Short mmCIF file of C-alpha atoms in Angstrom, two decimals:
data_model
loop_
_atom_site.label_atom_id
_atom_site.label_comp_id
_atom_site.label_asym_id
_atom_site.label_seq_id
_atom_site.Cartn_x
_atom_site.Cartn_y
_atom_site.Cartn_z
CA UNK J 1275 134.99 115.84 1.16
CA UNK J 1276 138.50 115.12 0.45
CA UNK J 1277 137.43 111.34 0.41
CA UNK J 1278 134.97 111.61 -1.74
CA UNK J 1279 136.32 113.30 -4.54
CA UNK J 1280 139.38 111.20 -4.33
CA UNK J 1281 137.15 108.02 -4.83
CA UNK J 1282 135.36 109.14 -7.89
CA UNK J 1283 138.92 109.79 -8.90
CA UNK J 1284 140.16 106.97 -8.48
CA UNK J 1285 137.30 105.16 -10.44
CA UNK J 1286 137.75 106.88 -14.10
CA UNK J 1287 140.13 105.64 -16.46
CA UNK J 1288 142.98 107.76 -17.84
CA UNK J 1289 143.37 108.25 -21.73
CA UNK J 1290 146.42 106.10 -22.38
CA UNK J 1291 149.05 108.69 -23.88
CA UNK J 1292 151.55 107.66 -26.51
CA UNK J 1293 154.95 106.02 -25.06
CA UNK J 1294 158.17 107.19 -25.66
CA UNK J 1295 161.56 105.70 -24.84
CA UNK J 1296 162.73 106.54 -21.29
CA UNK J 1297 166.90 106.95 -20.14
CA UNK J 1298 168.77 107.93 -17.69
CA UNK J 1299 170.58 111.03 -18.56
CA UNK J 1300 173.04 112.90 -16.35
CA UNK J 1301 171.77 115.85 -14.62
CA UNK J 1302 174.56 118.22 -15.10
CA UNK J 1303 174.54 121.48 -13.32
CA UNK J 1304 171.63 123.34 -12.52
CA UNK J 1305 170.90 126.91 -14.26
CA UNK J 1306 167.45 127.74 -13.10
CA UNK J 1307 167.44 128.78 -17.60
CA UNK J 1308 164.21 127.19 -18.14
CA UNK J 1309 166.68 125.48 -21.32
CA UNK J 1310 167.51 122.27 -21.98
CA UNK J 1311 166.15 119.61 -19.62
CA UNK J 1312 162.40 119.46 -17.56
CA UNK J 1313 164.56 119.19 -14.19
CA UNK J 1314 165.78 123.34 -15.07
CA UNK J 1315 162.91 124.78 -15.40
CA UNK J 1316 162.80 128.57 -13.87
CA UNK J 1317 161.24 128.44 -10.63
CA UNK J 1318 159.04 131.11 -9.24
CA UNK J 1319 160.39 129.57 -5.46
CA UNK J 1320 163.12 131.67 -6.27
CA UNK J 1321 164.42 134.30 -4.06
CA UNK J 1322 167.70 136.42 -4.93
CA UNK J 1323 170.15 134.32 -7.01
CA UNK J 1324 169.21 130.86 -5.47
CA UNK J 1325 167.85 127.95 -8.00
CA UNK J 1326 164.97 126.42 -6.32
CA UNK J 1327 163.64 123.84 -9.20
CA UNK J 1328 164.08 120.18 -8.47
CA UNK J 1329 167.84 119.86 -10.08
CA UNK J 1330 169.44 122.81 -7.49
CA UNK J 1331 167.16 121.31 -4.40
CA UNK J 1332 168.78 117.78 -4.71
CA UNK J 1333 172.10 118.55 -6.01
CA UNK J 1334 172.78 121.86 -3.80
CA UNK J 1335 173.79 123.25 -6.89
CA UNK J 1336 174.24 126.51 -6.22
CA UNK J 1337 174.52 126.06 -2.58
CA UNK J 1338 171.15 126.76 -1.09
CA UNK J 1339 170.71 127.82 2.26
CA UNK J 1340 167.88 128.65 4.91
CA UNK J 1341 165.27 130.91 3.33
CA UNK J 1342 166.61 130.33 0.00
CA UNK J 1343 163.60 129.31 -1.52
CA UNK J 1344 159.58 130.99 -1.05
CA UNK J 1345 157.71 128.73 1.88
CA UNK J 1346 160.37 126.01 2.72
CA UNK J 1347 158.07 123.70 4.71
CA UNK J 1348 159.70 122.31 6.70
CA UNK J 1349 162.88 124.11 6.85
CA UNK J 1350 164.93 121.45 5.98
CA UNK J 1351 167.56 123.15 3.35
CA UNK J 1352 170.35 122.37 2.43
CA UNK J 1353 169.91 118.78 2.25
CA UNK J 1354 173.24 118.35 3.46
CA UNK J 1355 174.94 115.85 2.36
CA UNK J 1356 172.85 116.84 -0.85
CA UNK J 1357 171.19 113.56 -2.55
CA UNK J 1358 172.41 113.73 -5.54
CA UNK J 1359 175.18 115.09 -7.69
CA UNK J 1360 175.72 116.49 -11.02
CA UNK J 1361 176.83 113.13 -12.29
CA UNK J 1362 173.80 111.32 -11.23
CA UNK J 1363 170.87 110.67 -13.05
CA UNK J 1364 167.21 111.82 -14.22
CA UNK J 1365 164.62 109.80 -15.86
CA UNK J 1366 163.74 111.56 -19.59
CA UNK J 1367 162.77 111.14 -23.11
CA UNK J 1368 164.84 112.54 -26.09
CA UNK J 1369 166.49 116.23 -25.12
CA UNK J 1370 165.63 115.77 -21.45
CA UNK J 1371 162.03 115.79 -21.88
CA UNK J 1372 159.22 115.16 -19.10
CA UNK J 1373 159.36 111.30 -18.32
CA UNK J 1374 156.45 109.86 -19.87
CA UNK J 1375 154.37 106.74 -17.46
CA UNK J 1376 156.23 105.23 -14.70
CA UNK J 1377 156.48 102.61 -12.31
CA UNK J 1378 158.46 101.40 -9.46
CA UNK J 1379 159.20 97.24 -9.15
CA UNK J 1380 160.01 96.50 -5.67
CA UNK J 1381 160.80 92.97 -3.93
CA UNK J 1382 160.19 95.79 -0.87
CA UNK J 1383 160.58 99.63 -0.48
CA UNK J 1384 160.13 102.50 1.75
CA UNK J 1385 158.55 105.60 0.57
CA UNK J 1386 158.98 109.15 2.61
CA UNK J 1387 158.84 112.61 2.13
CA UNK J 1388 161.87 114.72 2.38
CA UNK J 1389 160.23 117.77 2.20
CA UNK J 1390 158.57 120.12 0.37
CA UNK J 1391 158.85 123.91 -1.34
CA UNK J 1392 156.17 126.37 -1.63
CA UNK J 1393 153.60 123.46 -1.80
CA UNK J 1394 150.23 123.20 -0.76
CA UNK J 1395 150.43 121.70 2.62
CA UNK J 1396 146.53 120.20 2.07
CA UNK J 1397 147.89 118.31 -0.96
CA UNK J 1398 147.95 114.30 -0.56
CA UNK J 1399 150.10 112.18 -2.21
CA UNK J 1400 151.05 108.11 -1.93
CA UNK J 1401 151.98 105.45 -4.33
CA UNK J 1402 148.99 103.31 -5.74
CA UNK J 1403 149.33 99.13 -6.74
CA UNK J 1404 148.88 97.69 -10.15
CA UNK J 1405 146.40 95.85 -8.01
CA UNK J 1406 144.72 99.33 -7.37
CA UNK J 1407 145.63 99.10 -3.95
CA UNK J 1408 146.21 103.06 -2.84
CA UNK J 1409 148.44 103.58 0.01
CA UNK J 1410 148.77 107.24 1.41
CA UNK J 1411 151.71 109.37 2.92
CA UNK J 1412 150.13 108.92 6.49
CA UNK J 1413 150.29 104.81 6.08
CA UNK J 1414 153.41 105.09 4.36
CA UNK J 1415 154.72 107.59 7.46
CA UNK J 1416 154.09 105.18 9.92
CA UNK J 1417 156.06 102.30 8.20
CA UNK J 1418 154.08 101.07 5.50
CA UNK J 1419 156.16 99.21 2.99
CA UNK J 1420 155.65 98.65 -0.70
CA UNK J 1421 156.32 95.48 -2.88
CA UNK J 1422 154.94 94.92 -6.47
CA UNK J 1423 154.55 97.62 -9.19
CA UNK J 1424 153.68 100.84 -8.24
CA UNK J 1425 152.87 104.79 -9.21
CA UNK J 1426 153.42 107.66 -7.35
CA UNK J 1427 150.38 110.00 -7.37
CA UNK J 1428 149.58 113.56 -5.81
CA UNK J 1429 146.23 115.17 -5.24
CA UNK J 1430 146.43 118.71 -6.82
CA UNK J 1431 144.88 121.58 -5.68
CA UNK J 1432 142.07 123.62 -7.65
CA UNK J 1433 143.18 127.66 -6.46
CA UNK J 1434 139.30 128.78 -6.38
CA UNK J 1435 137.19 125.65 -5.00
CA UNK J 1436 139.66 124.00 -2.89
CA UNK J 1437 139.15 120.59 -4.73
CA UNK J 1438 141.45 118.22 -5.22
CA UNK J 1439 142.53 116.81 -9.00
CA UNK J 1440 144.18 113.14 -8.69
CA UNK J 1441 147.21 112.65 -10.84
CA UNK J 1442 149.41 109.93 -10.71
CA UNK J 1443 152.78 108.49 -12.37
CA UNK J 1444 151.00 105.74 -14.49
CA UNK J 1445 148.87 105.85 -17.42
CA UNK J 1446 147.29 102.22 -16.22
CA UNK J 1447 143.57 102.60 -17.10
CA UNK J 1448 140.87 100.35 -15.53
CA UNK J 1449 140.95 98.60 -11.91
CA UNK J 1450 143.98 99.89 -11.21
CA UNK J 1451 143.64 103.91 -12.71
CA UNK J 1452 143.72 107.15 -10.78
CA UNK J 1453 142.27 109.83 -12.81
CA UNK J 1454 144.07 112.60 -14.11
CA UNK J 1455 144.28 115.03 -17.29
CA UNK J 1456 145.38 113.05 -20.70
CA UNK J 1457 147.50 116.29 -21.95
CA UNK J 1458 148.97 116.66 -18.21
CA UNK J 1459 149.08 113.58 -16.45
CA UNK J 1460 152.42 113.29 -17.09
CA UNK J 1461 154.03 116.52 -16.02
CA UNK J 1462 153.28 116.24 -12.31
CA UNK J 1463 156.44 113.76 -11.82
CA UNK J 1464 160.55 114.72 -11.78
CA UNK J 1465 162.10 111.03 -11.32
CA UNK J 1466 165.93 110.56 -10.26
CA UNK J 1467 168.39 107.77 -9.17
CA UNK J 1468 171.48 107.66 -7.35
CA UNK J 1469 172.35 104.66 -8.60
CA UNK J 1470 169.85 103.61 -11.34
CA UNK J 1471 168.53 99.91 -11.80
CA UNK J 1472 167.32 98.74 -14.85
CA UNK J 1473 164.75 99.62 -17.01
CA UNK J 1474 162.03 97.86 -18.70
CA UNK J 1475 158.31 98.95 -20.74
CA UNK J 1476 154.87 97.43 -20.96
CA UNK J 1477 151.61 98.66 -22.16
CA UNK J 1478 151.69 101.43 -19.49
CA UNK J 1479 154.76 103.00 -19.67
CA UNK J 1480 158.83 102.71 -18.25
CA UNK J 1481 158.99 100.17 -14.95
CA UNK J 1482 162.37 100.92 -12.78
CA UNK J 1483 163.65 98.47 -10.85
CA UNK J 1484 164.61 99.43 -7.44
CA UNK J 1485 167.58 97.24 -6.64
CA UNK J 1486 169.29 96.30 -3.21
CA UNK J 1487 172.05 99.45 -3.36
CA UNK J 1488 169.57 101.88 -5.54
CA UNK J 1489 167.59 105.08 -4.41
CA UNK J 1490 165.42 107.50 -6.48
CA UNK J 1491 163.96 111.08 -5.76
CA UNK J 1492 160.12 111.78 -7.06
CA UNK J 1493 159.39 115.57 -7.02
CA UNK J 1494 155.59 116.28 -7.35
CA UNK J 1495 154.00 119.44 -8.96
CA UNK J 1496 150.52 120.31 -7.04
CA UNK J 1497 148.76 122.76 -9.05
CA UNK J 1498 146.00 122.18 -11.36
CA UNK J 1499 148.30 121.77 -14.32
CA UNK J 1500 151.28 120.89 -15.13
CA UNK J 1501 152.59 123.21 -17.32
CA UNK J 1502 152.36 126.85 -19.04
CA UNK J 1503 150.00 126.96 -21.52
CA UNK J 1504 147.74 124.14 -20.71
CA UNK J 1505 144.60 126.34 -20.45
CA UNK J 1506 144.92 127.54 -16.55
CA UNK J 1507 143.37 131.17 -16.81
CA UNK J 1508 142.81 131.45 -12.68
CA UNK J 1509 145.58 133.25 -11.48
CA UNK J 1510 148.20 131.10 -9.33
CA UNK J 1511 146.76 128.00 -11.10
CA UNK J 1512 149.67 127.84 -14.07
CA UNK J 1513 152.47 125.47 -12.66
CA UNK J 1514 156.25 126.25 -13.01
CA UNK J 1515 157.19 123.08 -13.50
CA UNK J 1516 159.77 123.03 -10.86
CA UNK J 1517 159.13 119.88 -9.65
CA UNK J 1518 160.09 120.80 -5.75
CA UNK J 1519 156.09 121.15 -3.93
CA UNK J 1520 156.45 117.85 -2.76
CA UNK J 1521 159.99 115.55 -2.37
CA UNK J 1522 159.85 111.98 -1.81
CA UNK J 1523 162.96 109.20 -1.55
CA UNK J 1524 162.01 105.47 -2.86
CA UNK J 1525 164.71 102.93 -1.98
CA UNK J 1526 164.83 99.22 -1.22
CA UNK J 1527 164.35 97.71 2.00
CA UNK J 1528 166.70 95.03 3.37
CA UNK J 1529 165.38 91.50 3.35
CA UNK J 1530 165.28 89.73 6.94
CA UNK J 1531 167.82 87.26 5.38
CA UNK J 1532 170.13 89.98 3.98
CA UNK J 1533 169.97 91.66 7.27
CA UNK J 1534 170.69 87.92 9.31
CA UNK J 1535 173.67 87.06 6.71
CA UNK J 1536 175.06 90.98 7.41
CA UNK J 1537 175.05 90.25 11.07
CA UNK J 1538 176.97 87.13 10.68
CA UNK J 1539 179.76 88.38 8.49
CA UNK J 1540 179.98 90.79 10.81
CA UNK J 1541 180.25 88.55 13.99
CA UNK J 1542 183.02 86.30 11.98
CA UNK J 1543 184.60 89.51 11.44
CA UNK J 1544 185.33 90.13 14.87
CA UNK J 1545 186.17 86.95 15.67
CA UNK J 1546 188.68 86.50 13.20
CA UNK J 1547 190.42 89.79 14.36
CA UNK J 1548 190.14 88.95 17.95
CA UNK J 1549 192.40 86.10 17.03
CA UNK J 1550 194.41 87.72 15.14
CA UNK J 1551 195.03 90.03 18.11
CA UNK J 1552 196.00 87.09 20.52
#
């Protein structure tokens, strides 16, 4: 069932959404206000004083502990050491809005799930080609790597029927297009980077370049929308925005040749202070 629907999905074209001008901006420290930017939204994870949206999950800011948050799956907080820190960096538009389209450019990466919070354990997720080649968190668990351009996208899940709604990180129409809503495509996707790479546009949005020493954070939203006030009337349908149901790391994979060279600066290494000690 799930196969099916994900395949007439992944046939219709998305409605390509106006672009605007993607930066990193520092994350600061998390408030759970629901002011300033997408990353501190209030989440309804909440429980007691803990902050349970995206920015307090990766930066363990305030410290979070076991049972801090509603349905930790597995129980894997605090991320100690946490990620991130207040001085690292989110992906956003002017003010700290929601990143508009995004890719990943990879010479070759690893993808993996860190966790999620309160998330729909039957929701799939998995990154998706330019070449429309779709690659799923089972293939990518057991040590499927990426190269190329790629999207991140995340099966949401309807509350009444059960059905999955594709979304992905890309607005790429065509071949190479998973469907999603035009006004909400774009709100499924919380983007970070310990140590950002460059970035660059084309027709379908911001591409980041995942360097040798770089590593980024996705967090995925799995309800039908992605936002208050997008027209979800069924209740536990209207998303928080929180960006924590689903948390996946992105970083680069060492080449053969890096690893070889690594190994032999090592080896002189030792040499040199074994003669040294004689």
């Amino acid at each position: 069932m799930r196969r099916t629907s994900f395949v007439v999905a992944f046939a219709a074209a998305v409605v390509a959404l106006p672009l605007s001008a993607q930066t990193w901006q520092a994350i600061g420290t998390p408030s759970n206000s629901g002011t300033g930017a997408y990353w501190n939204n209030v989440s309804d994870d909440n429980v007691g004083s803990a902050v349970c949206n995206i920015g307090g999950v990766l930066t363990n800011t305030p410290g979070l502990t076991a049972g801090s948050c509603v349905n930790q799956a597995p129980t894997y907080l605090p991320l100690n050491p946490a990620p991130l820190t207040t001085s690292s960096f989110f992906l956003g538009g002017a003010g700290g809005a929601n990143p508009g389209a995004f890719r990943f450019n990879c010479v070759t990466c690893s993808v993996s799930r860190i966790g999620r919070i309160a998330g729909d354990p039957s929701s799939s997720w998995g990154v998706i080609t330019d070449a429309g080649l779709v690659i799923t968190a089972a293939q990518l668990a057991s040590g499927t790597t990426v190269s190329g351009n790629f999207a991140v996208w995340i099966t949401q899940q309807l509350p009444a029927a059960g059905l999955g709604t594709v979304h992905s990180s890309t607005q790429q129409t065509g071949v190479g297009a998973i469907a999603g809503r035009a006004s909400t495509i774009n709100q499924q996707m919380a983007v970070f980077g310990a140590m950002m790479g460059s970035l660059s546009t084309d027709t379908f949005g911001t591409i980041i370049a995942v360097g040798a020493n770089s590593r980024y954070f996705v967090g995925m939203e799995d309800n039908i929308n992605g936002g208050r006030g997008f027209g979800a009337s069924v209740p536990g349908a209207i998303s928080d925005r929180d960006y924590n149901d689903i948390l996946i790391s992105i970083q680069a994979v060492p080449e053969p040749a890096t690893i070889g060279l690594m190994g032999f600066g090592l080896l002189a290494l030792a040499g040199f202070a074994k003669r040294r000690k004689a």
